[in-house]
């Protein structure tokens, strides 16, 4: 009976994430994307992300609207989600996919030769990104929710 390979190599995981990025970037509104506050009569949305590759105010230019969220002193406007979405626009897809593939090449080279390269730490960081993208990341212990950067543009 033949052995069935069930675990992926580090290089395979990195390349899977690169494919996932490229597949999901196809068909999206062109970048760059920018976040902006919006007014909504029912307060259903308070921030939006727009593609600057299309004329302002067109249906094509709107990428996503973000709903209201109470925070701190009871305010309703929280543009953090919109800023984060805008930062992760499709212009990032190809450079990030290429970086993951480059790290896959390094991991594969090292694995074939039984080496621990000077780039091992970099490969581990790239693998952490790949696992989030592939949906295989190990969640943080409960109560240890990650806090992301407060990005301003």
C-alpha atoms as a PDB file:
ATOM      1  CA  UNK A   1       0.000   0.000   0.000  1.00  0.00           C
ATOM      2  CA  UNK A   2       1.413   3.398  -0.992  1.00  0.00           C
ATOM      3  CA  UNK A   3       2.075   6.069   1.583  1.00  0.00           C
ATOM      4  CA  UNK A   4      -0.436   8.901   1.377  1.00  0.00           C
ATOM      5  CA  UNK A   5       1.116  12.314   1.849  1.00  0.00           C
ATOM      6  CA  UNK A   6      -1.142  14.402   4.079  1.00  0.00           C
ATOM      7  CA  UNK A   7       1.101  17.200   5.346  1.00  0.00           C
ATOM      8  CA  UNK A   8       2.235  19.988   3.087  1.00  0.00           C
ATOM      9  CA  UNK A   9       5.787  21.224   2.996  1.00  0.00           C
ATOM     10  CA  UNK A  10       6.566  24.787   3.991  1.00  0.00           C
ATOM     11  CA  UNK A  11       7.175  25.621   0.325  1.00  0.00           C
ATOM     12  CA  UNK A  12       3.781  24.145  -0.663  1.00  0.00           C
ATOM     13  CA  UNK A  13       1.995  26.200   2.005  1.00  0.00           C
ATOM     14  CA  UNK A  14       3.739  29.391   0.845  1.00  0.00           C
ATOM     15  CA  UNK A  15       2.896  28.738  -2.815  1.00  0.00           C
ATOM     16  CA  UNK A  16      -0.732  27.941  -1.925  1.00  0.00           C
ATOM     17  CA  UNK A  17      -1.025  31.343  -0.232  1.00  0.00           C
ATOM     18  CA  UNK A  18       0.523  33.069  -3.261  1.00  0.00           C
ATOM     19  CA  UNK A  19      -2.068  31.380  -5.525  1.00  0.00           C
ATOM     20  CA  UNK A  20      -4.841  32.324  -3.089  1.00  0.00           C
ATOM     21  CA  UNK A  21      -3.787  35.996  -3.189  1.00  0.00           C
ATOM     22  CA  UNK A  22      -3.684  36.116  -6.974  1.00  0.00           C
ATOM     23  CA  UNK A  23      -7.015  34.290  -7.374  1.00  0.00           C
ATOM     24  CA  UNK A  24      -8.767  36.632  -4.957  1.00  0.00           C
ATOM     25  CA  UNK A  25      -7.254  39.794  -6.436  1.00  0.00           C
ATOM     26  CA  UNK A  26      -8.619  38.968  -9.898  1.00  0.00           C
ATOM     27  CA  UNK A  27     -11.751  40.920 -10.706  1.00  0.00           C
ATOM     28  CA  UNK A  28     -11.454  43.378  -7.808  1.00  0.00           C
ATOM     29  CA  UNK A  29     -11.689  47.126  -8.312  1.00  0.00           C
ATOM     30  CA  UNK A  30      -8.281  48.447  -9.315  1.00  0.00           C
ATOM     31  CA  UNK A  31      -6.160  50.135  -6.672  1.00  0.00           C
ATOM     32  CA  UNK A  32      -5.152  52.313  -5.047  1.00  0.00           C
ATOM     33  CA  UNK A  33      -7.992  52.288  -2.553  1.00  0.00           C
ATOM     34  CA  UNK A  34      -8.640  55.098  -0.080  1.00  0.00           C
ATOM     35  CA  UNK A  35     -10.853  55.224   3.012  1.00  0.00           C
ATOM     36  CA  UNK A  36     -13.246  58.126   3.542  1.00  0.00           C
ATOM     37  CA  UNK A  37     -16.025  58.999   5.968  1.00  0.00           C
ATOM     38  CA  UNK A  38     -19.526  58.846   4.506  1.00  0.00           C
ATOM     39  CA  UNK A  39     -22.927  60.067   5.594  1.00  0.00           C
ATOM     40  CA  UNK A  40     -25.832  57.658   5.678  1.00  0.00           C
ATOM     41  CA  UNK A  41     -29.411  58.709   6.530  1.00  0.00           C
ATOM     42  CA  UNK A  42     -29.986  55.587   8.622  1.00  0.00           C
ATOM     43  CA  UNK A  43     -26.436  55.594  10.066  1.00  0.00           C
ATOM     44  CA  UNK A  44     -25.923  52.137   8.581  1.00  0.00           C
ATOM     45  CA  UNK A  45     -22.522  53.038   7.199  1.00  0.00           C
ATOM     46  CA  UNK A  46     -20.004  55.548   8.467  1.00  0.00           C
ATOM     47  CA  UNK A  47     -16.854  54.763   6.483  1.00  0.00           C
ATOM     48  CA  UNK A  48     -16.267  53.623   2.939  1.00  0.00           C
ATOM     49  CA  UNK A  49     -13.412  52.497   0.732  1.00  0.00           C
ATOM     50  CA  UNK A  50     -13.138  53.910  -2.764  1.00  0.00           C
ATOM     51  CA  UNK A  51     -11.010  52.916  -5.727  1.00  0.00           C
ATOM     52  CA  UNK A  52      -9.226  55.913  -7.170  1.00  0.00           C
ATOM     53  CA  UNK A  53      -8.889  54.124 -10.512  1.00  0.00           C
ATOM     54  CA  UNK A  54     -12.478  55.112 -11.386  1.00  0.00           C
ATOM     55  CA  UNK A  55     -14.259  58.488 -11.533  1.00  0.00           C
ATOM     56  CA  UNK A  56     -15.362  59.729  -8.108  1.00  0.00           C
ATOM     57  CA  UNK A  57     -18.997  59.039  -7.353  1.00  0.00           C
ATOM     58  CA  UNK A  58     -19.406  56.209  -9.842  1.00  0.00           C
ATOM     59  CA  UNK A  59     -20.691  52.792  -8.820  1.00  0.00           C
ATOM     60  CA  UNK A  60     -17.356  51.309  -9.899  1.00  0.00           C
ATOM     61  CA  UNK A  61     -15.431  53.544  -7.507  1.00  0.00           C
ATOM     62  CA  UNK A  62     -17.164  52.265  -4.338  1.00  0.00           C
ATOM     63  CA  UNK A  63     -15.435  49.178  -2.953  1.00  0.00           C
ATOM     64  CA  UNK A  64     -17.127  48.681   0.423  1.00  0.00           C
ATOM     65  CA  UNK A  65     -19.000  50.566   3.141  1.00  0.00           C
ATOM     66  CA  UNK A  66     -18.348  49.848   6.810  1.00  0.00           C
ATOM     67  CA  UNK A  67     -21.121  49.766   9.396  1.00  0.00           C
ATOM     68  CA  UNK A  68     -21.355  51.799  12.545  1.00  0.00           C
ATOM     69  CA  UNK A  69     -19.605  50.705  15.687  1.00  0.00           C
ATOM     70  CA  UNK A  70     -19.713  52.228  19.164  1.00  0.00           C
ATOM     71  CA  UNK A  71     -16.311  52.713  20.708  1.00  0.00           C
ATOM     72  CA  UNK A  72     -14.532  54.595  23.453  1.00  0.00           C
ATOM     73  CA  UNK A  73     -16.760  57.471  24.559  1.00  0.00           C
ATOM     74  CA  UNK A  74     -19.875  56.295  22.722  1.00  0.00           C
ATOM     75  CA  UNK A  75     -18.931  57.695  19.335  1.00  0.00           C
ATOM     76  CA  UNK A  76     -20.351  55.970  16.278  1.00  0.00           C
ATOM     77  CA  UNK A  77     -17.699  56.721  13.677  1.00  0.00           C
ATOM     78  CA  UNK A  78     -14.950  54.141  13.510  1.00  0.00           C
ATOM     79  CA  UNK A  79     -13.003  54.307  10.256  1.00  0.00           C
ATOM     80  CA  UNK A  80     -10.418  51.688  11.325  1.00  0.00           C
ATOM     81  CA  UNK A  81     -11.981  48.871   9.278  1.00  0.00           C
ATOM     82  CA  UNK A  82     -12.207  51.027   6.155  1.00  0.00           C
ATOM     83  CA  UNK A  83      -8.582  52.203   6.524  1.00  0.00           C
ATOM     84  CA  UNK A  84      -7.403  48.604   6.944  1.00  0.00           C
ATOM     85  CA  UNK A  85      -9.344  47.402   3.887  1.00  0.00           C
ATOM     86  CA  UNK A  86      -7.968  50.303   1.838  1.00  0.00           C
ATOM     87  CA  UNK A  87      -4.416  49.478   2.923  1.00  0.00           C
ATOM     88  CA  UNK A  88      -4.828  45.862   1.772  1.00  0.00           C
ATOM     89  CA  UNK A  89      -5.906  46.801  -1.771  1.00  0.00           C
ATOM     90  CA  UNK A  90      -5.199  44.673  -4.888  1.00  0.00           C
ATOM     91  CA  UNK A  91      -2.006  46.607  -5.639  1.00  0.00           C
ATOM     92  CA  UNK A  92      -0.467  44.568  -2.807  1.00  0.00           C
ATOM     93  CA  UNK A  93      -1.423  41.196  -4.320  1.00  0.00           C
ATOM     94  CA  UNK A  94       1.400  40.627  -6.798  1.00  0.00           C
ATOM     95  CA  UNK A  95       4.277  41.890  -4.626  1.00  0.00           C
ATOM     96  CA  UNK A  96       3.031  39.832  -1.655  1.00  0.00           C
ATOM     97  CA  UNK A  97       2.505  36.717  -3.798  1.00  0.00           C
ATOM     98  CA  UNK A  98       5.997  37.123  -5.288  1.00  0.00           C
ATOM     99  CA  UNK A  99       7.488  37.487  -1.792  1.00  0.00           C
ATOM    100  CA  UNK A 100       5.749  34.317  -0.610  1.00  0.00           C
ATOM    101  CA  UNK A 101       6.989  32.421  -3.686  1.00  0.00           C
ATOM    102  CA  UNK A 102      10.527  33.682  -3.080  1.00  0.00           C
ATOM    103  CA  UNK A 103      10.356  32.438   0.512  1.00  0.00           C
ATOM    104  CA  UNK A 104       8.998  29.109  -0.832  1.00  0.00           C
ATOM    105  CA  UNK A 105      12.061  28.817  -3.098  1.00  0.00           C
ATOM    106  CA  UNK A 106      14.359  29.426  -0.118  1.00  0.00           C
ATOM    107  CA  UNK A 107      12.483  26.898   2.053  1.00  0.00           C
ATOM    108  CA  UNK A 108      12.536  24.296  -0.711  1.00  0.00           C
ATOM    109  CA  UNK A 109      16.260  24.817  -1.360  1.00  0.00           C
ATOM    110  CA  UNK A 110      17.048  24.425   2.348  1.00  0.00           C
ATOM    111  CA  UNK A 111      14.788  21.378   2.793  1.00  0.00           C
ATOM    112  CA  UNK A 112      16.345  19.532  -0.171  1.00  0.00           C
ATOM    113  CA  UNK A 113      19.814  20.029   1.299  1.00  0.00           C
ATOM    114  CA  UNK A 114      18.929  19.562   4.964  1.00  0.00           C
ATOM    115  CA  UNK A 115      20.065  23.088   5.756  1.00  0.00           C
ATOM    116  CA  UNK A 116      18.914  25.678   8.226  1.00  0.00           C
ATOM    117  CA  UNK A 117      19.567  28.879   6.310  1.00  0.00           C
ATOM    118  CA  UNK A 118      20.179  32.364   7.624  1.00  0.00           C
ATOM    119  CA  UNK A 119      16.731  33.196   6.187  1.00  0.00           C
ATOM    120  CA  UNK A 120      14.949  30.585   8.354  1.00  0.00           C
ATOM    121  CA  UNK A 121      13.388  33.284  10.533  1.00  0.00           C
ATOM    122  CA  UNK A 122      12.144  35.124   7.469  1.00  0.00           C
ATOM    123  CA  UNK A 123      10.638  31.921   6.098  1.00  0.00           C
ATOM    124  CA  UNK A 124       8.879  31.351   9.436  1.00  0.00           C
ATOM    125  CA  UNK A 125       7.339  34.840   9.285  1.00  0.00           C
ATOM    126  CA  UNK A 126       6.258  34.286   5.675  1.00  0.00           C
ATOM    127  CA  UNK A 127       4.773  30.930   6.694  1.00  0.00           C
ATOM    128  CA  UNK A 128       2.736  32.652   9.425  1.00  0.00           C
ATOM    129  CA  UNK A 129       1.305  35.022   6.786  1.00  0.00           C
ATOM    130  CA  UNK A 130       0.646  32.097   4.420  1.00  0.00           C
ATOM    131  CA  UNK A 131      -1.208  30.146   7.108  1.00  0.00           C
ATOM    132  CA  UNK A 132      -3.500  33.090   7.827  1.00  0.00           C
ATOM    133  CA  UNK A 133      -4.241  33.406   4.101  1.00  0.00           C
ATOM    134  CA  UNK A 134      -4.731  29.641   3.745  1.00  0.00           C
ATOM    135  CA  UNK A 135      -7.016  29.489   6.782  1.00  0.00           C
ATOM    136  CA  UNK A 136      -4.708  27.124   8.664  1.00  0.00           C
ATOM    137  CA  UNK A 137      -3.293  29.498  11.283  1.00  0.00           C
ATOM    138  CA  UNK A 138      -3.482  28.338  14.860  1.00  0.00           C
ATOM    139  CA  UNK A 139      -5.746  30.784  16.728  1.00  0.00           C
ATOM    140  CA  UNK A 140      -4.349  32.760  19.652  1.00  0.00           C
ATOM    141  CA  UNK A 141      -5.347  31.456  23.100  1.00  0.00           C
ATOM    142  CA  UNK A 142      -8.680  32.928  24.220  1.00  0.00           C
ATOM    143  CA  UNK A 143      -8.325  36.299  25.841  1.00  0.00           C
ATOM    144  CA  UNK A 144      -5.182  37.017  23.829  1.00  0.00           C
ATOM    145  CA  UNK A 145      -6.867  38.738  20.900  1.00  0.00           C
ATOM    146  CA  UNK A 146      -4.298  40.356  18.650  1.00  0.00           C
ATOM    147  CA  UNK A 147      -4.341  44.115  18.460  1.00  0.00           C
ATOM    148  CA  UNK A 148      -3.568  45.469  15.028  1.00  0.00           C
ATOM    149  CA  UNK A 149      -1.751  48.674  14.190  1.00  0.00           C
ATOM    150  CA  UNK A 150      -3.691  51.932  14.200  1.00  0.00           C
ATOM    151  CA  UNK A 151      -2.975  53.009  10.636  1.00  0.00           C
ATOM    152  CA  UNK A 152      -3.581  56.553   9.459  1.00  0.00           C
ATOM    153  CA  UNK A 153      -3.512  57.715   5.848  1.00  0.00           C
END
